[in-house]
PDB file of C-alpha atoms in Angstrom:
ATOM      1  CA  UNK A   1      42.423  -8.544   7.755  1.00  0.00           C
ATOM      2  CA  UNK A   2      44.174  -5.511   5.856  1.00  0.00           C
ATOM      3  CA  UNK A   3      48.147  -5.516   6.116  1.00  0.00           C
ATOM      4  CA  UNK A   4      47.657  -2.102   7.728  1.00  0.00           C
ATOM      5  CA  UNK A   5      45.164  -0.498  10.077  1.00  0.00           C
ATOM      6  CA  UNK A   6      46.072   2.662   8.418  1.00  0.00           C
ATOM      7  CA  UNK A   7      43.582   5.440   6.427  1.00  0.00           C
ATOM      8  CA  UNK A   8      44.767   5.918   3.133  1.00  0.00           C
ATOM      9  CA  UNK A   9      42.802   7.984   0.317  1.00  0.00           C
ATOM     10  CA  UNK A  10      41.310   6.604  -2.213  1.00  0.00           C
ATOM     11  CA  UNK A  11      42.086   8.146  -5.959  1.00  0.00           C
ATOM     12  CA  UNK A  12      40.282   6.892  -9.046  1.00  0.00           C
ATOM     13  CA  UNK A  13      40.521   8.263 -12.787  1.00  0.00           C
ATOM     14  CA  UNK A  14      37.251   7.989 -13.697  1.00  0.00           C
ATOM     15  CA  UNK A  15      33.187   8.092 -11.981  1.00  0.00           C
ATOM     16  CA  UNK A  16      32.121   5.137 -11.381  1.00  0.00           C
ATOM     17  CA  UNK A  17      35.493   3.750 -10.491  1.00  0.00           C
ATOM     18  CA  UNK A  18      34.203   3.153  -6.566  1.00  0.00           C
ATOM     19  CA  UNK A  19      31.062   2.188  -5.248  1.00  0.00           C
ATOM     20  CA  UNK A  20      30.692   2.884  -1.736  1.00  0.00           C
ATOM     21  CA  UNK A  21      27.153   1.347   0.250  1.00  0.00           C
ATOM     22  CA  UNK A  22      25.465   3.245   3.242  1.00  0.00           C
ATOM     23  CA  UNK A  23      24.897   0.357   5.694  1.00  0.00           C
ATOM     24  CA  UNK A  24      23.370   0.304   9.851  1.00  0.00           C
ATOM     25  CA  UNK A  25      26.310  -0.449  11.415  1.00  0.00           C
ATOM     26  CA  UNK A  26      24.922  -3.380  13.479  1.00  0.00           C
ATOM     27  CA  UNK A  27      23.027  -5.004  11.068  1.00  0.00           C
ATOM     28  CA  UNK A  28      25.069  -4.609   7.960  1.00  0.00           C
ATOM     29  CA  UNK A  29      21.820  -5.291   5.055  1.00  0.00           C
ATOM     30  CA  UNK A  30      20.303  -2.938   6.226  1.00  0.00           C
ATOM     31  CA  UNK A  31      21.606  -0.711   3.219  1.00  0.00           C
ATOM     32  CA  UNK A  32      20.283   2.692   1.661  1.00  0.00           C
ATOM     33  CA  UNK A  33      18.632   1.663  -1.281  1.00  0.00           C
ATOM     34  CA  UNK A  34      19.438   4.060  -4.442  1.00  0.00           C
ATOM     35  CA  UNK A  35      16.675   3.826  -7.017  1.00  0.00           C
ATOM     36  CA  UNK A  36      17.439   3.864 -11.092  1.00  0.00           C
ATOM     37  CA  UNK A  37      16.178   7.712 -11.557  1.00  0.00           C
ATOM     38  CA  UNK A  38      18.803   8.887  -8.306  1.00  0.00           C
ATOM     39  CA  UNK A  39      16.303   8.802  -6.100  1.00  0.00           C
ATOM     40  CA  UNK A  40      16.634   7.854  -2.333  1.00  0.00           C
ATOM     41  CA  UNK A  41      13.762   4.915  -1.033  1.00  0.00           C
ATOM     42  CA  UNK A  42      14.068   5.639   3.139  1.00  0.00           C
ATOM     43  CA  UNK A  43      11.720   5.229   5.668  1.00  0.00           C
ATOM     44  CA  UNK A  44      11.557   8.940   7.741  1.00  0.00           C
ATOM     45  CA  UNK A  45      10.393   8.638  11.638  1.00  0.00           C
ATOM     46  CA  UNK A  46       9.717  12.537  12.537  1.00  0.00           C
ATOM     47  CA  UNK A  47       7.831  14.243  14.718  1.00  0.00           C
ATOM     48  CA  UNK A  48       6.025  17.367  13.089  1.00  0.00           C
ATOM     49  CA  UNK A  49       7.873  16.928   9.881  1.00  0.00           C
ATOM     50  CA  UNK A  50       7.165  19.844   7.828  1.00  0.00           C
ATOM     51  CA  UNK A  51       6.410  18.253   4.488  1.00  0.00           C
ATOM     52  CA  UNK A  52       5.170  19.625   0.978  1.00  0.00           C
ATOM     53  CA  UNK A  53       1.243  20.482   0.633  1.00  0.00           C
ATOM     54  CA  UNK A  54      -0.925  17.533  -0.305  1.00  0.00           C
ATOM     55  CA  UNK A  55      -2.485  17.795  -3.567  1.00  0.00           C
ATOM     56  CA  UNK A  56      -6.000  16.174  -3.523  1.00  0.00           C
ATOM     57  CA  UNK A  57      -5.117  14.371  -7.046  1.00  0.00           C
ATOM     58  CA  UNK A  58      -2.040  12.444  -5.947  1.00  0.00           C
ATOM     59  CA  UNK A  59      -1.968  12.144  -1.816  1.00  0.00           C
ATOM     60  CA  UNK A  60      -3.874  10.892   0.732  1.00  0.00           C
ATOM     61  CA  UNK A  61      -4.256  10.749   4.543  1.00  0.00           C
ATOM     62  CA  UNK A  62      -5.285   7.628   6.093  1.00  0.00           C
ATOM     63  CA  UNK A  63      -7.261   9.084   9.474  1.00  0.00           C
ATOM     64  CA  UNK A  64      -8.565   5.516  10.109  1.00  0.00           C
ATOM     65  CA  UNK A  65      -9.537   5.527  14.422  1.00  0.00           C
ATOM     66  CA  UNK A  66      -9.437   9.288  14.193  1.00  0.00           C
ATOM     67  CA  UNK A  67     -12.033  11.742  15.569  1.00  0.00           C
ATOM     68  CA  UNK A  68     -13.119  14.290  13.264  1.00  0.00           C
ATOM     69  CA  UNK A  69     -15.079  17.194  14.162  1.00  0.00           C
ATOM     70  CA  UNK A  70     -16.809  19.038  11.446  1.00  0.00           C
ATOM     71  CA  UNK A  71     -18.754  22.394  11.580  1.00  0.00           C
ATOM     72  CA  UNK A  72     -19.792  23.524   7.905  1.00  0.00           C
ATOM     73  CA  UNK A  73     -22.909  25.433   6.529  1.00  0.00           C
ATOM     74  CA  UNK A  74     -25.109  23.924   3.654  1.00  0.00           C
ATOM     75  CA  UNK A  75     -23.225  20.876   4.330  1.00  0.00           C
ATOM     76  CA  UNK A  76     -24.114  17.909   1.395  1.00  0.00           C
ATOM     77  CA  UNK A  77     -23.788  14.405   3.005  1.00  0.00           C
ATOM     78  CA  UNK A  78     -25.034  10.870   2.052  1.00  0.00           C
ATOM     79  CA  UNK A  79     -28.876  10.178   2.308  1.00  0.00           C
ATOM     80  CA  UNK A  80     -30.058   9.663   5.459  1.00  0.00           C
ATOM     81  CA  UNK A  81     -31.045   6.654   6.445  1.00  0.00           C
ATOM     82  CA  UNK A  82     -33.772   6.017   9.235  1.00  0.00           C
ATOM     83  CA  UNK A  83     -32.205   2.753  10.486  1.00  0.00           C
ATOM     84  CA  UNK A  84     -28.808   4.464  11.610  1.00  0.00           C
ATOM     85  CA  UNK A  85     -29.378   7.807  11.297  1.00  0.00           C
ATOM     86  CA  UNK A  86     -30.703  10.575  13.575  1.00  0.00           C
ATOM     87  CA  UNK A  87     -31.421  14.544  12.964  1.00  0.00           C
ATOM     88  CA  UNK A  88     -31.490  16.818  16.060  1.00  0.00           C
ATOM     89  CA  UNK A  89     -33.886  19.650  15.261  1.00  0.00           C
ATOM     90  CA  UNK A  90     -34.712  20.655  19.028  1.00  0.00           C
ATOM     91  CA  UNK A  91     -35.067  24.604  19.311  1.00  0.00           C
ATOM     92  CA  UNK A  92     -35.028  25.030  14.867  1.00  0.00           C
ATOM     93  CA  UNK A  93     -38.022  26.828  13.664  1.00  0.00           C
ATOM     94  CA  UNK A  94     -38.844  25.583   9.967  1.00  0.00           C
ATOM     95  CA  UNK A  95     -41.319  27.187   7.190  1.00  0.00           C
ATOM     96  CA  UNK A  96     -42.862  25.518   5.029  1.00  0.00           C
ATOM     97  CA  UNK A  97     -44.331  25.964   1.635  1.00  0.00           C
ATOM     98  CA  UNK A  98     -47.733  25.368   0.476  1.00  0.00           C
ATOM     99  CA  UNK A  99     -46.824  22.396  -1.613  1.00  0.00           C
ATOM    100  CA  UNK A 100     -45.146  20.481   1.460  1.00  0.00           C
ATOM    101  CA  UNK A 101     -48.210  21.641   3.797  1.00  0.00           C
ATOM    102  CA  UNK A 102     -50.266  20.013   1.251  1.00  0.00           C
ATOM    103  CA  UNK A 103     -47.685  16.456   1.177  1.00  0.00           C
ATOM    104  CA  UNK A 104     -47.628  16.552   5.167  1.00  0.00           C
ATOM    105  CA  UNK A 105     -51.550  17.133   5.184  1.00  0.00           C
ATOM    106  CA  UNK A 106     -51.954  14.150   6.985  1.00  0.00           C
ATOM    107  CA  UNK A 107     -49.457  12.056   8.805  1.00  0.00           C
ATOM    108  CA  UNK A 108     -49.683   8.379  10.687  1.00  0.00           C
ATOM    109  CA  UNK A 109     -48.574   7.910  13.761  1.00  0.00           C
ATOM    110  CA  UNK A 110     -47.621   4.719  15.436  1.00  0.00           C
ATOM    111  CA  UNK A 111     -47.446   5.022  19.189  1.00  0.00           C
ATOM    112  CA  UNK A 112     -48.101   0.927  19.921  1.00  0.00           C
ATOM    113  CA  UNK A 113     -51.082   0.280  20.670  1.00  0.00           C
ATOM    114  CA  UNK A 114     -52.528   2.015  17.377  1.00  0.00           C
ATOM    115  CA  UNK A 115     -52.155   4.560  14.951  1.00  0.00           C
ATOM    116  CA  UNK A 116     -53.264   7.734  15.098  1.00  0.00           C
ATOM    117  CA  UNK A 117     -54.099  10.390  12.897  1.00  0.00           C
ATOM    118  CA  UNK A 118     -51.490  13.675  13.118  1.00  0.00           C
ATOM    119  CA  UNK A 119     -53.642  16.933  10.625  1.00  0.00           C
ATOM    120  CA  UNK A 120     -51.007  19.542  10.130  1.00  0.00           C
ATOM    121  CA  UNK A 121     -53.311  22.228   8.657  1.00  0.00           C
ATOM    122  CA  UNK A 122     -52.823  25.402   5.979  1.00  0.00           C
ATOM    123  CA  UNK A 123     -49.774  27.885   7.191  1.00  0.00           C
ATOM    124  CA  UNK A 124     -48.308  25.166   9.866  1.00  0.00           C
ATOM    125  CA  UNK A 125     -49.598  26.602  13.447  1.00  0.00           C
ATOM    126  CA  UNK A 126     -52.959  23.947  13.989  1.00  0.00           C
ATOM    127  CA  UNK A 127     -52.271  20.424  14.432  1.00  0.00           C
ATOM    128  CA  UNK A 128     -54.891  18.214  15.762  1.00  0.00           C
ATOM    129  CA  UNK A 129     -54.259  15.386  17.443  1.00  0.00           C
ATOM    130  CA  UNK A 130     -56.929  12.634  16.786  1.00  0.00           C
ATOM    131  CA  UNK A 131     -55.906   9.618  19.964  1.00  0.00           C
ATOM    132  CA  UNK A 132     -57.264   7.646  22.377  1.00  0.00           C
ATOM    133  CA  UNK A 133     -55.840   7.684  25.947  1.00  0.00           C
ATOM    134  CA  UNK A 134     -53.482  10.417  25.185  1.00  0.00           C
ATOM    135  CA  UNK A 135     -51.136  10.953  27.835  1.00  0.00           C
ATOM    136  CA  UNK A 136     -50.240  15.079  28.007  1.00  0.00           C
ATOM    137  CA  UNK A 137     -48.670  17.358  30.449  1.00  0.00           C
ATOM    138  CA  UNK A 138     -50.578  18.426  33.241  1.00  0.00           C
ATOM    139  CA  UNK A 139     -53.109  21.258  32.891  1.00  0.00           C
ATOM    140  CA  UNK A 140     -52.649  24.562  34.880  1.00  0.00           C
ATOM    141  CA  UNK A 141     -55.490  27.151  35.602  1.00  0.00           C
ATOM    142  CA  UNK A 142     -52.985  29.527  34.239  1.00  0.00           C
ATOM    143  CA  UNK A 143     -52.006  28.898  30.235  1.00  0.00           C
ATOM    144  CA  UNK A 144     -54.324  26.175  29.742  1.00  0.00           C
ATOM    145  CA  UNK A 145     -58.509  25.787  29.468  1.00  0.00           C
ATOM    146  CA  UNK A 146     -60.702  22.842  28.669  1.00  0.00           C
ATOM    147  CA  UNK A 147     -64.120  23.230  26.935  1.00  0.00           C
ATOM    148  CA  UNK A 148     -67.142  20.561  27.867  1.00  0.00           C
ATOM    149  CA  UNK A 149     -69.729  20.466  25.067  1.00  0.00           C
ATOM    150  CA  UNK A 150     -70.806  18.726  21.959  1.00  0.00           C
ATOM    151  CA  UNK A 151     -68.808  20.308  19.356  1.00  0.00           C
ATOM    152  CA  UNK A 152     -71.546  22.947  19.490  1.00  0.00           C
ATOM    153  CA  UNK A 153     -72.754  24.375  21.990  1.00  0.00           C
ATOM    154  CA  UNK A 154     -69.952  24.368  25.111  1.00  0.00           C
ATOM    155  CA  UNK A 155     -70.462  24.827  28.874  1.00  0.00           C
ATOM    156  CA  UNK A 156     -69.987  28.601  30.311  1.00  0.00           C
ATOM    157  CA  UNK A 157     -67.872  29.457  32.888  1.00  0.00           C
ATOM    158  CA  UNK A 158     -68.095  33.202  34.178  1.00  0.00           C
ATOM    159  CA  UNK A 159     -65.461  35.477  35.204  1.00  0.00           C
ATOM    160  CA  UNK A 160     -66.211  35.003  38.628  1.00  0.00           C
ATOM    161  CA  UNK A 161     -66.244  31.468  38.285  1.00  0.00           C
ATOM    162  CA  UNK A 162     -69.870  30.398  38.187  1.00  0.00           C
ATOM    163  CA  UNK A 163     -71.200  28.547  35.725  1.00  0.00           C
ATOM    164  CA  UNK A 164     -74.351  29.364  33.323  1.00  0.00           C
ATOM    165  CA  UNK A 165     -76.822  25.749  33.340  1.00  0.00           C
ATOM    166  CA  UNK A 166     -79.564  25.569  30.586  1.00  0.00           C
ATOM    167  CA  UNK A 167     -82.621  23.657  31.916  1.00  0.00           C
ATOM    168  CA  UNK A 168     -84.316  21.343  30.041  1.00  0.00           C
ATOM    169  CA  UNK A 169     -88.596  21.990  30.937  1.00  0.00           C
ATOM    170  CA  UNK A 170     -88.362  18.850  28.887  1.00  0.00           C
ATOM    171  CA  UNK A 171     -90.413  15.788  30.088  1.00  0.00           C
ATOM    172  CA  UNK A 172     -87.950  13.130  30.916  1.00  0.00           C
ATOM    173  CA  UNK A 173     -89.984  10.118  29.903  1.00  0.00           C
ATOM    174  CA  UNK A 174     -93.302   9.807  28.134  1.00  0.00           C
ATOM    175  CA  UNK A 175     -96.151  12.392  30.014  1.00  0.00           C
ATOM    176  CA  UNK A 176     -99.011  10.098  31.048  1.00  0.00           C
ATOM    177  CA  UNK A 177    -102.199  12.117  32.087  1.00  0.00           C
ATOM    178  CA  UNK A 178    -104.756  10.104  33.262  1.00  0.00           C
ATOM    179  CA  UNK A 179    -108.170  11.849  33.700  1.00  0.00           C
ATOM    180  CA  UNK A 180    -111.613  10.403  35.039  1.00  0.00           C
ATOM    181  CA  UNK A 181    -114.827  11.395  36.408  1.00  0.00           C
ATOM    182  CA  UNK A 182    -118.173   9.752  37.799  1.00  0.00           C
ATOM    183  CA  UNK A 183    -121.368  11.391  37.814  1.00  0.00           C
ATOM    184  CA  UNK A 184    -124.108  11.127  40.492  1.00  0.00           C
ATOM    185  CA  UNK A 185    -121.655   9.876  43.109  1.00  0.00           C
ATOM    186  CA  UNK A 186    -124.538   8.897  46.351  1.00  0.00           C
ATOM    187  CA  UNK A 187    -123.627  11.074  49.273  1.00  0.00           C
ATOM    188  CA  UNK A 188    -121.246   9.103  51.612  1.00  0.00           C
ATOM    189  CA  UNK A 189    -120.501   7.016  48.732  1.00  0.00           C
ATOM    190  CA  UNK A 190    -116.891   6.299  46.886  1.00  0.00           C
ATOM    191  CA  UNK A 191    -115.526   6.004  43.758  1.00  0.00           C
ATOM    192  CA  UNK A 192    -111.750   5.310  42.601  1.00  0.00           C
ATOM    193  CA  UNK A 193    -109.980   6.214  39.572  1.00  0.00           C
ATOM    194  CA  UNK A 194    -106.706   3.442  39.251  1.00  0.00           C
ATOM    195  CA  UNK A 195    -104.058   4.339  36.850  1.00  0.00           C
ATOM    196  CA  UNK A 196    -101.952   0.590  36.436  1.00  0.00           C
ATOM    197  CA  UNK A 197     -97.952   1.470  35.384  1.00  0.00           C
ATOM    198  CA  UNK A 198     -96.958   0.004  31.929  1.00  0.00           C
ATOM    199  CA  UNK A 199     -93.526   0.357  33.055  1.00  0.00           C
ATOM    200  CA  UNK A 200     -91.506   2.843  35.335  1.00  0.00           C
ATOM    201  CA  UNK A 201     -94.098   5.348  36.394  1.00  0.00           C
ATOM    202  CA  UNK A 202     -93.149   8.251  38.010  1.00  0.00           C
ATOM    203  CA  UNK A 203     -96.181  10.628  40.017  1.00  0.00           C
ATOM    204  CA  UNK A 204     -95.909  13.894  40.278  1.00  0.00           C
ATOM    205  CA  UNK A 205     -98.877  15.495  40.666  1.00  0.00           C
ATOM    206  CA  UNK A 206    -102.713  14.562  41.428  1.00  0.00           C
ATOM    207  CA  UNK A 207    -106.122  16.864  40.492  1.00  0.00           C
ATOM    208  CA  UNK A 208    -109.598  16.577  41.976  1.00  0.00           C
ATOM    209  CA  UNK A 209    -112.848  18.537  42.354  1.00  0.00           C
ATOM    210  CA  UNK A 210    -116.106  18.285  42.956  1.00  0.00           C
ATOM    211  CA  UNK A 211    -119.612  20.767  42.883  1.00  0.00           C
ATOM    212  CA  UNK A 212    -119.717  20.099  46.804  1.00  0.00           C
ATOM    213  CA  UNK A 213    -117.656  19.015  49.762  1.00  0.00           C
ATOM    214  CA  UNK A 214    -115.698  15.706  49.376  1.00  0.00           C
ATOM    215  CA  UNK A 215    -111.973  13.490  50.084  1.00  0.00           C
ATOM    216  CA  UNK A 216    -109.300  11.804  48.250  1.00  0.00           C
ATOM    217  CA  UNK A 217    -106.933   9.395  49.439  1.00  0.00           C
ATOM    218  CA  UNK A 218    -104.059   8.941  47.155  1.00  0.00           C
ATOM    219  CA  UNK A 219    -102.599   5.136  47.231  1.00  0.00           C
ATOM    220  CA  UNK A 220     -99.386   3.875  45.271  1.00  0.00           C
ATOM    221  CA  UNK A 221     -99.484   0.362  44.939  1.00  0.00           C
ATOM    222  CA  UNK A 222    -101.959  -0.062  48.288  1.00  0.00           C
ATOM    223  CA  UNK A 223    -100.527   2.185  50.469  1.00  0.00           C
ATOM    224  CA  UNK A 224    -102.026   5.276  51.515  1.00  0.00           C
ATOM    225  CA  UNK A 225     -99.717   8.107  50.315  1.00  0.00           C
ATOM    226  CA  UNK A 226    -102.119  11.299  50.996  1.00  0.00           C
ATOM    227  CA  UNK A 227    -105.679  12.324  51.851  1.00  0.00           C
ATOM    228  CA  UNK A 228    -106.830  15.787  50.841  1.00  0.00           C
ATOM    229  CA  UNK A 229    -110.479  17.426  52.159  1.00  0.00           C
ATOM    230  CA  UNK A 230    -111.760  20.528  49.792  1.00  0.00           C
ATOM    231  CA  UNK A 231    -114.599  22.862  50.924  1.00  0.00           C
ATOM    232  CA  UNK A 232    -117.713  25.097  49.431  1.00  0.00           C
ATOM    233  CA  UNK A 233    -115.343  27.938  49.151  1.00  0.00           C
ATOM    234  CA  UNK A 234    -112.142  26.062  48.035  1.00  0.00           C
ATOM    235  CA  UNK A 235    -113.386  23.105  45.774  1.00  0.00           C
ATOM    236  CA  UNK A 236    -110.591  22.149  44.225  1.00  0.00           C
ATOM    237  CA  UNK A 237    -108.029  19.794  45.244  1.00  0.00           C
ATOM    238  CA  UNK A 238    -104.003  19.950  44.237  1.00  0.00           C
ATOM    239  CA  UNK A 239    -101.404  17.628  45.318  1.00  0.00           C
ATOM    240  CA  UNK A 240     -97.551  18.409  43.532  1.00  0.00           C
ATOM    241  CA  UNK A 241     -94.903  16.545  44.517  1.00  0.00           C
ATOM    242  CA  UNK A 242     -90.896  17.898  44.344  1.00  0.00           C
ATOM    243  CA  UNK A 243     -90.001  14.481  44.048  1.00  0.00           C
ATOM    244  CA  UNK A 244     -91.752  11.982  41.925  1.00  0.00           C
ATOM    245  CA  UNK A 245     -93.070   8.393  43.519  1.00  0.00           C
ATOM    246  CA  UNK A 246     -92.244   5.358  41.566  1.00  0.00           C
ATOM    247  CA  UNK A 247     -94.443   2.772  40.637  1.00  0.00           C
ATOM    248  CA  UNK A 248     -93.501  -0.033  38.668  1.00  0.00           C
ATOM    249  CA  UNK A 249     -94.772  -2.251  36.138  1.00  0.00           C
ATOM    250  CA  UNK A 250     -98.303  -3.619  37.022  1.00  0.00           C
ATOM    251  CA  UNK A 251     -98.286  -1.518  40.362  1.00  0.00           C
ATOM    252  CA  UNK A 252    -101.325   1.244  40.639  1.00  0.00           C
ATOM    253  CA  UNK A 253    -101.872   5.141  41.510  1.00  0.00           C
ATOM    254  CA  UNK A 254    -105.377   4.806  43.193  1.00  0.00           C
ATOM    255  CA  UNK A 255    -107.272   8.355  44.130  1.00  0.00           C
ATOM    256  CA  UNK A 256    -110.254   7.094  46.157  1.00  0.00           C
ATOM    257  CA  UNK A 257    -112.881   9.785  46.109  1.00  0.00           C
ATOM    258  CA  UNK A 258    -115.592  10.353  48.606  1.00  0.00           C
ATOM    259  CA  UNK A 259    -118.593  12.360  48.118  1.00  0.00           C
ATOM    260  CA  UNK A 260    -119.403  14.080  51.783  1.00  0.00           C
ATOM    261  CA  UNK A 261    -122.853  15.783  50.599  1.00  0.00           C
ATOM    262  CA  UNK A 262    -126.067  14.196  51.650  1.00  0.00           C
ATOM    263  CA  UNK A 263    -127.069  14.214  48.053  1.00  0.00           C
ATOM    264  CA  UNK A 264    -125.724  12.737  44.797  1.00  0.00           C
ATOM    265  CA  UNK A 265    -122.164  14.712  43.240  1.00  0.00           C
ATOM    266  CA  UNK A 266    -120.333  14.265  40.018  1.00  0.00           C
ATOM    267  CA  UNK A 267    -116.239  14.029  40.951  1.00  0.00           C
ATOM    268  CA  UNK A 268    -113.527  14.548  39.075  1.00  0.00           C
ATOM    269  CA  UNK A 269    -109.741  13.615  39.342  1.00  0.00           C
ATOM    270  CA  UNK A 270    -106.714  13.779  37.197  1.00  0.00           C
ATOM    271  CA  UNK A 271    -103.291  11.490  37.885  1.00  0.00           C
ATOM    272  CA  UNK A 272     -99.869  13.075  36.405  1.00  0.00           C
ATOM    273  CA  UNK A 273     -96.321  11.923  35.869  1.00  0.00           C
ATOM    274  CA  UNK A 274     -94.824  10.256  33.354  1.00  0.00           C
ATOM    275  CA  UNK A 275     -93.364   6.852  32.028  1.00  0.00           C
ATOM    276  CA  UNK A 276     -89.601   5.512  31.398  1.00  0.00           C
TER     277      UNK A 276
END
């Protein structure tokens, strides 16, 4: 303890003669620390402390957890990378040249269950599409049409909705056209011409005549199917049939002709259709 609690000045003759230590009153190491140069070493706690401006050679800013928001044009940044990197180009038109076109000519597309073949052609407005099972929006009557055809020659649809139908005149299988006649047929007397199918025969159409009156009875396979009379005025006989009969394989188209003169007749008969 002093010998007196009393303030008395302090006089020295030359610098240096009194050190005197800036200490936190509590905990008394705490000290100001003056460096060799004069300088102060402190630790400031401010709040919107107005400082010097940074200079990009000597400072830095640790931002570390900070949000940063940046909106720049012709911005350079690191490659992209596909693994964690994304590009949103939703609603961005883009041109390109001739040599790209020409790069991007043909692109692969893996949708997981194969690839498929993306064609971006010359001046980037066609793409086809080449995929199987490709799931699309749905169609309306209004923007959108759909052609049926093969690659050549497409179905048309009218104005009013109708639709224009070529029809094949075509035989749909191979034409079979059986012809046979007897001469000097007795009066009363029959004779039969028998076609035999060599596969699926289809009948559509039976001839006969005679130089006088006589009958045929058309059989399929042993049934009785039609029975035609002609006449001195009329003497020629025509069956046609809108829909074909079928006979198959080893079954016969009979035409049983019967001479109805009193005297001897050459006949004459032809069986039509045609074979699948």
């Amino acid at each position: 303890m002093s010998d007196a609690n009393t303030s008395l000045p302090v006089r020295t003759e030359a610098a240096g003669d009194v050190i005197i230590k800036v200490a936190d009153a509590t905990i008394t190491s705490q000290q100001l620390a003056i460096e060799a140069d004069g300088s102060v070493n402190a630790n400031v706690s401010a709040t919107d402390l107005d400082i010097r401006d940074l200079a990009f050679a000597t400072d830095k800013v640790d931002v570390t957890g900070s949000s940063v928001t940046v909106t720049a044009t012709n911005l350079d940044i690191r490659d992209l990378a596909f693994a964690t990197d994304k590009v949103d180009a939703s609603g961005s038109v883009v041109a390109l040249d001739a040599p790209t076109l020409a790069a991007l000519e043909s692109i692969t597309v893996q949708n997981g269950a194969g690839a498929s073949a993306v064609n971006i052609q010359d001046g980037g407005n066609s793409i086809t599409v080449d995929a199987v099972d490709l799931d699309v929006r749905d169609l309306t009557h209004v923007s959108d049409s759909v052609k049926i055809g093969d690659g050549t020659d497409f179905l048309a649809v009218n104005t009013d909705g109708s639709i224009n139908v070529k029809i094949s005149d075509s035989t749909p299988g191979t034409a079979i056209n059986s012809y046979n006649t007897v001469a000097a047929v007795a009066g009363g007397a029959t004779s039969t011409h028998t076609y035999t199918s060599t596969g699926n025969f289809y009948l559509t159409q039976v001839e006969a005549s005679g130089s006088g009156k006589m009958k045929i009875e058309v059989q399929v396979n042993g049934t009785t199917r039609f029975v035609q009379f002609n006449s001195t005025s009329t003497p020629n006989m025509q069956i046609e049939l809108s829909q074909p009969i079928l006979a198959t394989t080893g079954q016969t188209v009979a035409v049983i002709r019967t001479n109805r003169e009193n005297q001897a007749q050459d006949v004459y008969s032809t069986i039509l259709g045609y074979n699948e």
